[in-house]
CSV table of C-alpha atoms in Angstrom, one decimal:
chain,number,residue,atom,x,y,z
A,7,MET,CA,106.8,81.4,122.6
A,8,ASP,CA,108.4,83.1,119.7
A,9,ASP,CA,110.1,85.4,122.0
A,10,LEU,CA,111.7,82.6,124.1
A,11,GLU,CA,115.0,80.8,123.4
A,12,ILE,CA,114.1,77.2,122.7
A,13,PRO,CA,116.8,74.7,124.2
A,14,HIS,CA,118.6,73.3,121.4
A,15,HIS,CA,118.3,69.7,122.6
A,16,PHE,CA,114.4,70.1,122.3
A,17,ILE,CA,114.8,70.5,118.5
A,18,CYS,CA,114.6,67.4,116.1
A,19,PRO,CA,117.7,67.2,113.9
A,20,ILE,CA,115.5,66.3,110.9
A,21,SER,CA,112.4,68.5,111.1
A,22,LEU,CA,114.2,71.3,113.1
A,23,GLN,CA,110.9,71.6,115.1
A,24,ILE,CA,110.3,71.0,118.8
A,25,MET,CA,109.9,67.3,119.3
A,26,LYS,CA,106.5,66.0,120.2
A,27,ASP,CA,107.5,62.2,120.7
A,28,PRO,CA,111.2,62.0,121.1
A,29,VAL,CA,112.9,58.6,120.6
A,30,THR,CA,116.5,57.4,120.7
A,31,VAL,CA,117.9,55.4,117.8
A,32,ALA,CA,120.8,52.8,117.9
A,33,THR,CA,123.3,55.6,117.4
A,34,GLY,CA,122.4,57.4,120.5
A,35,ILE,CA,120.8,60.3,118.8
A,36,THR,CA,117.3,61.5,119.5
A,37,TYR,CA,114.8,62.3,117.0
A,38,ASP,CA,111.1,62.9,116.8
A,39,ARG,CA,109.4,59.7,116.1
A,40,ASP,CA,107.4,60.8,113.1
A,41,SER,CA,110.4,62.4,111.5
A,42,ILE,CA,112.8,59.4,111.8
A,43,GLN,CA,110.1,57.0,110.7
A,44,ARG,CA,109.6,59.2,107.5
A,45,TRP,CA,113.3,59.2,107.0
A,46,GLN,CA,113.5,55.5,107.2
A,47,SER,CA,110.5,55.0,104.9
A,48,HIS,CA,112.7,56.0,102.0
A,49,GLY,CA,114.7,52.9,101.2
A,50,GLN,CA,118.0,54.8,100.5
A,51,ASN,CA,118.0,56.5,103.9
A,52,ASN,CA,119.3,53.7,106.1
A,53,ALA,CA,122.0,55.9,107.9
A,54,CYS,CA,121.6,58.2,110.9
A,55,PRO,CA,121.1,61.7,109.7
A,56,VAL,CA,123.4,63.0,112.2
A,57,THR,CA,126.3,60.5,112.5
A,58,ASN,CA,125.8,58.8,109.1
A,59,GLN,CA,126.2,55.4,110.8
A,60,PRO,CA,124.1,52.5,109.5
A,61,LEU,CA,120.7,52.1,111.2
A,62,PRO,CA,118.8,48.8,111.4
A,63,ILE,CA,115.3,49.1,110.0
A,64,GLN,CA,113.0,49.1,112.9
A,65,THR,CA,109.6,50.0,113.7
A,66,ASP,CA,110.1,50.3,117.5
A,67,PHE,CA,112.4,53.0,119.0
A,68,THR,CA,113.4,53.7,122.5
A,69,PRO,CA,111.3,56.5,124.0
A,70,ASN,CA,113.2,59.3,125.5
A,71,HIS,CA,110.9,59.8,128.6
A,72,ASN,CA,113.3,62.3,130.4
A,73,LEU,CA,113.4,64.6,127.4
A,74,ARG,CA,109.7,64.3,126.7
A,75,ARG,CA,108.9,65.4,130.3
A,76,LEU,CA,111.3,68.3,130.1
A,77,ILE,CA,109.7,69.5,126.8
A,78,GLN,CA,106.2,69.2,128.4
A,79,SER,CA,107.4,71.1,131.5
A,80,TRP,CA,109.0,73.9,129.4
A,81,HIS,CA,105.6,74.1,127.4
A,82,ALA,CA,103.7,74.6,130.7
A,83,SER,CA,106.1,77.2,132.0
A,84,ASP,CA,105.9,79.1,128.7
A,85,GLN,CA,102.1,79.2,128.9
A,86,VAL,CA,102.3,80.6,132.4
A,87,SER,CA,104.8,83.1,131.2
A,88,THR,CA,102.6,84.1,128.4
A,89,LYS,CA,99.6,84.6,130.6
A,90,GLN,CA,101.8,86.7,133.1
A,91,SER,CA,103.1,88.8,130.3
A,92,SER,CA,99.6,89.4,129.0
A,93,PHE,CA,98.4,90.3,132.4
A,94,GLN,CA,101.3,92.8,132.9
A,95,THR,CA,100.7,94.3,129.4
A,96,LYS,CA,97.1,94.8,130.3
A,97,VAL,CA,97.9,96.5,133.7
A,98,ILE,CA,100.5,98.8,132.0
A,99,ALA,CA,98.1,99.7,129.1
A,100,GLY,CA,95.3,100.3,131.5
A,101,ASN,CA,97.4,102.7,133.5
A,102,LEU,CA,98.6,104.5,130.3
A,103,ILE,CA,95.0,105.0,129.2
A,104,LYS,CA,94.1,106.6,132.6
A,105,LYS,CA,97.0,109.0,132.2
A,106,LEU,CA,95.7,110.3,129.0
A,107,ASN,CA,93.3,112.5,131.0
A,108,LEU,CA,96.3,114.2,132.5
A,109,PRO,CA,97.4,116.9,130.1
A,110,ASP,CA,101.1,116.8,131.2
A,111,LEU,CA,101.3,113.0,130.8
A,112,LYS,CA,99.1,112.6,127.7
A,113,LEU,CA,101.8,112.8,125.0
A,114,THR,CA,104.2,110.4,126.8
A,115,SER,CA,101.5,108.1,127.5
A,116,LEU,CA,100.3,108.0,123.8
A,117,LYS,CA,103.9,107.4,122.8
A,118,SER,CA,104.2,104.4,125.2
A,119,LEU,CA,100.8,103.1,123.9
A,120,GLU,CA,102.2,103.4,120.3
A,121,ASN,CA,105.4,101.5,121.4
A,122,LEU,CA,103.3,98.7,122.9
A,123,ALA,CA,101.1,98.2,119.8
A,124,SER,CA,104.1,98.3,117.5
A,125,GLU,CA,105.9,95.5,119.4
A,126,SER,CA,103.5,92.4,118.8
A,127,GLU,CA,100.2,91.2,117.8
A,128,ALA,CA,99.8,89.8,121.4
A,129,ASN,CA,100.2,93.4,122.7
A,130,ARG,CA,97.5,94.7,120.3
A,131,VAL,CA,95.2,92.1,121.5
A,132,CYS,CA,95.8,93.2,125.1
A,133,LEU,CA,95.3,96.8,124.2
A,134,LYS,CA,92.0,96.1,122.4
A,135,GLU,CA,90.8,94.3,125.6
A,136,VAL,CA,91.4,97.1,127.9
A,137,GLY,CA,89.6,99.6,125.8
A,138,VAL,CA,92.5,101.3,123.6
A,139,VAL,CA,90.2,101.8,120.7
A,140,ARG,CA,87.7,103.9,122.6
A,141,ALA,CA,90.5,105.9,124.3
A,142,MET,CA,92.2,106.6,120.9
A,143,ILE,CA,88.9,107.6,119.2
A,144,SER,CA,88.4,110.1,122.1
A,145,SER,CA,92.0,111.3,121.8
A,146,LEU,CA,91.3,111.8,117.9
A,147,VAL,CA,88.0,113.6,118.3
A,148,SER,CA,89.6,115.9,121.0
A,149,CYS,CA,92.4,116.8,118.6
A,150,TYR,CA,89.9,117.6,115.9
A,151,GLN,CA,87.7,119.7,118.4
A,152,ASP,CA,90.8,121.6,119.7
A,153,CYS,CA,92.4,121.9,116.2
A,154,ALA,CA,95.6,120.6,118.0
A,155,THR,CA,98.0,118.1,116.4
A,156,ALA,CA,100.1,117.3,119.5
A,157,GLY,CA,99.8,113.4,119.9
A,158,LEU,CA,97.7,113.0,116.6
A,159,LYS,CA,100.5,111.0,114.9
A,160,GLU,CA,100.7,108.5,117.8
A,161,THR,CA,96.7,108.3,118.1
A,162,LEU,CA,96.5,107.5,114.5
A,163,ASN,CA,99.3,105.0,114.4
A,164,VAL,CA,97.8,103.1,117.4
A,165,LEU,CA,94.3,103.0,115.7
A,166,TYR,CA,96.0,101.9,112.5
A,167,LEU,CA,97.8,99.0,114.3
A,168,VAL,CA,94.9,97.8,116.3
A,169,ARG,CA,92.2,98.4,113.6
A,170,PHE,CA,88.5,98.2,113.8
A,171,THR,CA,86.2,95.1,113.8
A,172,ARG,CA,82.6,95.4,112.8
A,173,ASP,CA,81.3,95.5,116.4
A,174,ASP,CA,84.1,98.1,117.1
A,175,THR,CA,82.9,100.3,114.2
A,176,ARG,CA,79.1,100.2,115.3
A,177,THR,CA,80.1,101.0,118.9
A,178,ILE,CA,82.3,103.8,117.9
A,179,LEU,CA,79.7,105.5,115.6
A,180,SER,CA,76.9,105.2,118.2
A,181,LYS,CA,79.1,107.0,120.8
A,182,HIS,CA,81.4,109.3,118.7
A,183,ASP,CA,79.4,110.9,115.9
A,184,ARG,CA,82.4,113.1,115.0
A,185,ILE,CA,84.7,110.3,114.1
A,186,ILE,CA,84.3,110.7,110.4
A,187,SER,CA,84.5,114.5,110.7
A,188,SER,CA,87.8,114.0,112.7
A,189,LEU,CA,89.4,111.6,110.1
A,190,THR,CA,88.3,114.0,107.3
A,191,TRP,CA,90.1,117.0,109.3
A,192,VAL,CA,93.2,115.0,109.2
A,193,LEU,CA,93.0,114.6,105.5
A,194,ASN,CA,92.6,118.4,105.2
A,195,LEU,CA,95.6,119.2,107.4
A,196,ASP,CA,98.6,121.0,105.7
A,197,HIS,CA,98.0,120.0,102.3
A,198,ASP,CA,101.4,121.6,101.3
A,199,ALA,CA,103.4,119.4,103.7
A,200,CYS,CA,105.3,116.5,102.0
A,201,ASP,CA,107.0,115.0,105.0
A,202,ASP,CA,106.7,111.4,105.9
A,203,THR,CA,104.8,112.1,109.2
A,204,ASN,CA,102.1,114.1,107.4
A,205,THR,CA,101.7,111.5,104.7
A,206,ASN,CA,101.6,108.6,107.0
A,207,MET,CA,98.9,110.4,109.2
A,208,LYS,CA,96.8,110.8,105.9
A,209,SER,CA,97.4,107.2,104.9
A,210,HIS,CA,96.3,105.9,108.4
A,211,ALA,CA,93.3,108.2,108.2
A,212,ILE,CA,92.3,106.8,104.7
A,213,VAL,CA,92.6,103.1,106.1
A,214,LEU,CA,90.5,104.0,109.1
A,215,LEU,CA,87.8,105.5,107.0
A,216,LYS,CA,87.8,102.5,104.6
A,217,ASP,CA,87.4,100.2,107.7
A,218,ILE,CA,84.6,102.4,108.9
A,219,MET,CA,82.7,102.6,105.6
A,220,HIS,CA,83.1,98.8,105.1
A,221,ASN,CA,81.6,98.0,108.3
A,222,ALA,CA,78.8,100.9,108.8
A,223,LYS,CA,75.3,100.8,108.5
A,224,SER,CA,73.2,102.9,105.9
A,225,LEU,CA,72.7,105.5,108.2
A,226,VAL,CA,76.2,106.5,108.2
A,227,PHE,CA,76.1,106.9,104.4
A,228,GLU,CA,73.1,109.1,104.7
A,229,ARG,CA,74.9,111.6,106.8
A,230,LEU,CA,78.0,112.1,104.8
A,231,ASN,CA,78.2,115.8,103.5
A,232,ARG,CA,79.6,117.7,100.7
A,233,ASP,CA,82.8,118.6,102.7
A,234,PHE,CA,83.6,114.8,103.1
A,235,PHE,CA,83.5,114.2,99.3
A,236,ASN,CA,85.3,117.5,98.5
A,237,THR,CA,88.1,116.2,100.8
A,238,ILE,CA,88.2,112.7,99.2
A,239,VAL,CA,88.4,114.1,95.7
A,240,HIS,CA,91.1,116.6,96.8
A,241,VAL,CA,93.2,113.8,98.3
A,242,LEU,CA,92.7,111.9,95.0
A,243,ARG,CA,93.8,114.9,92.9
A,244,HIS,CA,96.9,115.5,95.2
A,245,ARG,CA,97.8,111.9,95.6
A,246,GLU,CA,101.3,110.8,96.8
A,247,THR,CA,104.0,110.2,94.2
A,248,ASN,CA,107.3,110.0,96.4
A,249,ASN,CA,106.5,106.5,97.8
A,250,LEU,CA,105.0,104.3,95.0
A,251,GLU,CA,104.0,101.4,97.1
A,252,ARG,CA,102.4,103.5,99.9
A,253,GLY,CA,100.8,105.7,97.2
A,254,ILE,CA,99.2,102.9,95.5
A,255,ASN,CA,97.8,101.3,98.6
A,256,SER,CA,96.4,104.8,99.8
A,257,ILE,CA,94.8,105.1,96.3
A,258,LYS,CA,93.2,101.8,96.6
A,259,ASP,CA,91.9,102.5,100.1
A,260,LEU,CA,90.3,105.9,98.9
A,261,LEU,CA,88.7,104.1,96.0
A,262,HIS,CA,87.3,101.6,98.4
A,263,VAL,CA,85.7,104.4,100.3
A,264,MET,CA,84.4,106.0,97.2
A,265,LEU,CA,83.0,102.7,95.7
A,266,THR,CA,81.2,102.0,99.2
A,267,THR,CA,79.7,105.4,99.6
A,268,CYS,CA,78.7,106.1,95.9
A,269,THR,CA,76.0,103.4,96.0
A,270,TRP,CA,73.7,106.1,97.5
A,271,PRO,CA,72.5,108.6,94.7
A,272,ARG,CA,72.8,111.6,96.9
A,273,ASN,CA,76.4,110.8,97.7
A,274,CYS,CA,76.9,110.1,93.9
A,275,SER,CA,75.7,113.5,93.1
A,276,MET,CA,77.9,115.1,95.6
A,277,MET,CA,80.9,113.2,94.3
A,278,VAL,CA,80.4,114.3,90.8
A,279,ASP,CA,79.9,117.8,92.0
A,280,SER,CA,83.5,117.5,93.6
A,281,GLY,CA,85.0,116.7,90.2
A,282,ALA,CA,85.4,112.9,91.0
A,283,VAL,CA,84.8,111.9,87.4
A,284,PHE,CA,87.5,114.1,85.9
A,285,GLU,CA,90.0,113.0,88.5
A,286,LEU,CA,89.2,109.3,88.0
A,287,VAL,CA,89.9,109.7,84.4
A,288,GLU,CA,93.2,111.4,85.2
A,289,LEU,CA,94.1,108.6,87.5
A,290,GLU,CA,93.5,106.0,84.9
A,291,LEU,CA,95.5,107.9,82.2
A,292,GLY,CA,98.6,107.2,84.3
A,293,SER,CA,98.2,103.4,83.5
A,294,PRO,CA,97.6,102.1,87.0
A,295,GLU,CA,97.6,98.5,88.1
A,296,LYS,CA,94.7,96.1,87.7
A,297,GLY,CA,93.4,96.6,91.2
A,298,ILE,CA,93.0,100.2,90.9
A,299,THR,CA,91.5,100.1,87.4
A,300,GLU,CA,88.8,97.7,88.5
A,301,LEU,CA,87.9,100.1,91.3
A,302,VAL,CA,87.9,103.2,89.2
A,303,MET,CA,85.6,101.5,86.7
A,304,GLY,CA,83.3,100.4,89.6
A,305,VAL,CA,83.1,104.1,90.7
A,306,LEU,CA,82.5,105.4,87.4
A,307,VAL,CA,79.6,103.0,86.6
A,308,HIS,CA,77.8,104.6,89.5
A,309,LEU,CA,78.7,108.2,88.8
A,310,CYS,CA,77.8,107.7,85.1
A,311,SER,CA,74.4,106.6,86.0
A,312,SER,CA,73.6,110.4,86.3
A,313,ALA,CA,73.5,113.0,83.6
A,314,ASP,CA,76.0,115.2,85.3
A,315,GLY,CA,78.4,112.3,85.8
A,316,ARG,CA,78.2,111.4,82.1
A,317,ALA,CA,78.6,115.1,81.0
A,318,GLN,CA,81.8,115.2,83.3
A,319,LEU,CA,83.1,112.0,81.6
A,320,LEU,CA,82.4,113.4,78.1
A,321,GLY,CA,83.7,116.7,79.0
A,322,HIS,CA,87.2,115.2,79.6
A,323,ALA,CA,89.0,115.2,76.3
A,324,ALA,CA,90.3,111.6,76.9
A,325,GLY,CA,87.2,110.3,78.7
A,326,ILE,CA,85.7,108.0,76.0
A,327,ALA,CA,89.1,107.0,74.7
A,328,MET,CA,90.3,105.9,78.3
A,329,ILE,CA,87.2,103.7,78.8
A,330,THR,CA,87.6,102.2,75.2
A,331,LYS,CA,91.3,101.5,75.9
A,332,ARG,CA,90.5,99.5,79.0
A,333,ILE,CA,88.1,97.1,77.3
A,334,ALA,CA,89.6,93.6,76.7
A,335,LYS,CA,92.9,94.7,78.2
A,336,VAL,CA,92.7,94.3,81.9
A,337,SER,CA,90.0,91.7,83.3
A,338,GLN,CA,86.6,90.5,82.8
A,339,LYS,CA,85.4,92.7,85.7
A,340,VAL,CA,86.8,95.8,84.0
A,341,ASP,CA,85.2,94.6,80.6
A,342,GLU,CA,81.8,94.3,82.3
A,343,ARG,CA,82.1,97.8,84.0
A,344,ALA,CA,83.6,99.6,80.9
A,345,LEU,CA,80.8,98.2,78.7
A,346,MET,CA,78.1,99.3,81.2
A,347,ILE,CA,79.7,102.9,81.1
A,348,VAL,CA,79.6,102.9,77.3
A,349,SER,CA,76.1,101.6,77.4
A,350,LEU,CA,74.9,104.4,79.6
A,351,ILE,CA,76.6,107.1,77.5
A,352,SER,CA,75.3,105.6,74.2
A,353,ARG,CA,71.9,105.3,75.6
A,354,PHE,CA,71.4,108.6,77.6
A,355,SER,CA,73.9,110.9,76.0
A,356,GLU,CA,74.0,109.7,72.4
A,357,THR,CA,74.4,113.0,70.5
A,358,ASP,CA,75.9,113.0,67.0
A,359,ARG,CA,79.3,114.3,68.5
A,360,VAL,CA,79.4,111.5,71.0
A,361,LEU,CA,78.7,108.7,68.5
A,362,LYS,CA,81.2,110.1,66.2
A,363,GLU,CA,83.9,110.3,68.8
A,364,MET,CA,83.2,106.7,69.7
A,365,MET,CA,84.1,105.7,66.0
A,366,ARG,CA,87.1,108.0,66.0
A,367,VAL,CA,88.7,106.6,69.2
A,368,GLY,CA,88.0,103.0,68.4
A,369,THR,CA,85.0,102.4,70.7
A,370,VAL,CA,83.1,100.6,67.7
A,371,GLU,CA,86.1,98.6,66.8
A,372,LYS,CA,86.4,97.3,70.5
A,373,LEU,CA,82.7,96.5,70.6
A,374,CYS,CA,82.9,94.4,67.4
A,375,MET,CA,86.0,92.6,68.9
A,376,VAL,CA,84.0,91.8,72.0
A,377,LEU,CA,81.2,90.5,70.1
A,378,GLN,CA,83.3,87.9,68.3
A,379,VAL,CA,85.8,86.9,70.9
A,380,ASN,CA,83.6,86.5,74.1
A,381,GLY,CA,81.5,83.4,74.9
A,382,LEU,CA,78.1,83.0,73.2
A,383,ASN,CA,76.0,83.9,76.3
A,384,SER,CA,78.5,86.2,78.1
A,385,TYR,CA,77.5,89.5,79.5
A,386,PRO,CA,80.2,91.4,77.5
A,387,ARG,CA,79.0,89.8,74.3
A,388,GLU,CA,75.2,90.8,74.9
A,389,LYS,CA,76.0,94.3,76.0
A,390,ALA,CA,78.3,95.0,73.1
A,391,ARG,CA,75.6,93.6,70.7
A,392,GLU,CA,73.1,95.7,72.4
A,393,ILE,CA,75.2,98.9,71.9
A,394,LEU,CA,76.1,98.1,68.3
A,395,LYS,CA,72.6,97.3,67.3
A,396,ARG,CA,71.2,100.5,69.0
A,397,HIS,CA,73.4,102.8,66.8
A,398,SER,CA,74.0,100.5,63.7
A,399,ASN,CA,72.6,103.2,61.5
A,400,VAL,CA,75.2,105.8,62.6
A,401,TRP,CA,78.0,103.3,62.6
A,402,LYS,CA,77.1,101.2,59.6
A,403,ASP,CA,80.0,102.8,57.6
A,404,SER,CA,82.5,101.6,60.0
A,405,PRO,CA,84.8,99.1,58.3
A,406,CYS,CA,84.9,96.8,61.3
A,407,LEU,CA,81.1,96.5,61.8
A,408,ASP,CA,79.7,93.4,60.3
A,409,VAL,CA,75.8,93.9,60.6
A,410,THR,CA,75.2,90.1,60.3
A,411,LEU,CA,77.0,89.7,63.6
A,412,LEU,CA,74.2,91.6,65.2
A,413,THR,CA,71.5,89.1,64.1
A,414,ARG,CA,73.6,85.9,64.3
A,415,TYR,CA,73.1,85.3,68.1
A,416,PRO,CA,69.6,86.9,68.7
A,417,SER,CA,68.5,87.2,72.4
């Protein structure tokens, strides 16, 4: 109905919406009953909204039966028109999908499907119903297997527009075991190119990977390989800077992929080996927005659960300082994750150098602050107290450390 021109006399002059119960008042103007009653319910509104002539206060108006029948008839014809339009779209889309098997017609058919998907949500629903997701996945995998990029932009754009449901994802993964490899291949294409087409394709591939990982079962996570994580970290390292909004969205989607997959120890190890910890610290040093910081800290908690992950964080000159700076600055979620990282480092990597570094960059000061300002039984307070108590003998000379605070609220 949004694409049809609505007859102006179907519109209520007050609500500017199509009338449901048109009634005519004494001045001869027709309004929707509910609108004119609400208008008159305000004592000062005793004039006709259109003519400004006085109106008698009345509870019974003259129904405009002819106009009501016209509106009902128009609604009915619109519904028929919509059904006919949906049927036609499905027929067109079905024929275009069949033509994808004809090499000479494949590219033009993909462009036509892309145009259909771009036009409206109604078209995208029709496309999904005739199997466009399966067709586009086959097209994507075919591009990957043939190392061909003709039609790749259109294929990814259609997939990006129609997206995956949970059921779509599981059906796709059961029939196309190369879909993740295909999307990884897209991310590896022509790293030196900076044109919008190349960047859009990669952005769409990242979104599709995020959707797949969000809806996938554990078996998918078990099959991820080192090349996958090398690519993810490479994209993070060479993140887009030309388009700020698109760059931020792509980083968030990439971090969602990392956070979903790093819950498996094997994946966590491969991510660390790919240099993920270093790149996450570098990303945070750029002072990103709250959503990115929360995701970064979420990934780092998992990566710092391993000795190699902690070593990589400590190997970065600004690693501990960056974590410290985020405490009590962003959100409670960041506080909890940052304190967990500090706890892991102070418990399993507590060399003299590391503990002195924590004093130097202000970690001890931040822990003391958390201990004093957070709620009595809050997780941040208890975690800060635990860390300070564990190393109070080393940090006892810190001017901000009041040892009595460590026993004031015993567990």
